Amino acid sequence: RSGFDGPWTENPLKFDNSYFKDICNKKYEPQTTSKGCPQFKATSGKSIMLTSDLALLEEPFKAHVESFANDQDAFFDAFTSAWIKLQENGCAYLRDAL
């Protein structure tokens, strides 16, 4: 296990933009896990964030986080584009073959 305690969203099995909504709207307090790992726990709910997650609220990432928090379709579009690039990496003619 990673040593971190808790989910990043209240419903970790649902694919949506709640991660971005949470990071923008919830308040987080620092804590240390039983394994000695630093993390941040939401003051309401069970979700956690790491220092790397909260760093997304700084420039140049903040505008993207806010955009995805406010527009789930924008997040889905960006995710789809990135996923296709990852899946087709090194396969220049894959789309033509399908």
XYZ file of C-alpha atoms in Angstrom:
98
model
C 0.000 0.000 0.000
C 0.995 3.593 -0.507
C 0.870 4.558 3.157
C -1.802 7.201 2.551
C -5.174 6.933 4.275
C -8.374 7.847 2.466
C -9.893 8.372 -0.968
C -9.235 11.373 -3.204
C -12.988 11.802 -3.725
C -16.070 10.854 -1.716
C -17.053 8.343 -4.415
C -13.767 6.939 -5.794
C -15.491 4.477 -8.134
C -17.312 7.211 -10.068
C -15.563 8.847 -13.028
C -16.457 12.533 -13.012
C -14.961 15.922 -12.178
C -15.476 15.693 -8.404
C -11.693 15.638 -7.785
C -11.447 19.106 -9.331
C -14.556 20.358 -7.523
C -13.198 19.093 -4.220
C -9.738 20.565 -4.638
C -11.286 23.976 -5.412
C -14.071 24.007 -2.829
C -13.018 21.985 0.202
C -10.635 23.010 2.946
C -7.848 20.605 3.868
C -5.847 20.257 7.060
C -2.390 18.679 7.241
C -2.034 15.339 8.976
C 0.394 12.424 9.133
C -0.790 8.885 8.427
C -0.060 5.921 10.674
C 2.749 5.036 8.216
C 4.289 8.488 8.676
C 3.185 9.900 5.314
C 2.170 13.564 5.138
C -1.244 14.212 3.611
C -4.146 16.650 3.866
C -7.622 15.595 5.036
C -10.786 17.456 4.114
C -12.361 19.287 7.037
C -15.691 17.882 5.809
C -16.000 14.388 4.384
C -13.409 11.635 4.076
C -11.356 12.765 1.098
C -7.630 13.484 1.173
C -5.132 15.326 -0.977
C -1.358 15.217 -1.174
C 1.011 18.155 -1.464
C 1.261 17.396 -5.190
C -2.542 17.641 -5.544
C -2.733 20.989 -3.762
C 0.129 22.289 -5.914
C -2.326 22.171 -8.835
C -3.990 25.241 -7.316
C -0.904 27.274 -8.264
C -0.098 28.778 -11.644
C 0.133 27.584 -14.374
C -2.230 24.718 -13.445
C -4.925 26.610 -11.535
C -6.842 27.737 -14.631
C -7.141 24.128 -15.840
C -8.275 22.875 -12.427
C -10.940 25.594 -12.202
C -12.072 24.929 -15.778
C -12.458 21.194 -15.096
C -14.238 21.887 -11.793
C -16.774 24.116 -13.531
C -17.237 22.101 -16.726
C -17.271 18.312 -16.586
C -17.497 18.078 -20.386
C -14.254 20.073 -20.698
C -12.581 17.553 -18.367
C -13.989 14.611 -20.324
C -12.815 16.126 -23.623
C -9.278 16.724 -22.311
C -9.161 13.266 -20.739
C -10.331 11.611 -23.957
C -7.695 13.427 -25.991
C -4.911 12.483 -23.556
C -6.102 8.867 -23.322
C -6.090 8.470 -27.111
C -2.534 9.857 -27.277
C -1.409 7.388 -24.610
C -3.090 4.435 -26.283
C -1.805 5.239 -29.770
C 1.740 6.202 -28.780
C 4.024 4.625 -31.369
C 1.117 3.414 -33.502
C 0.880 6.143 -36.126
C -1.500 4.206 -38.372
C -3.714 2.575 -35.748
C -6.760 4.737 -36.500
C -6.506 4.002 -40.216
C -6.327 0.241 -39.525
C -9.476 0.293 -37.455
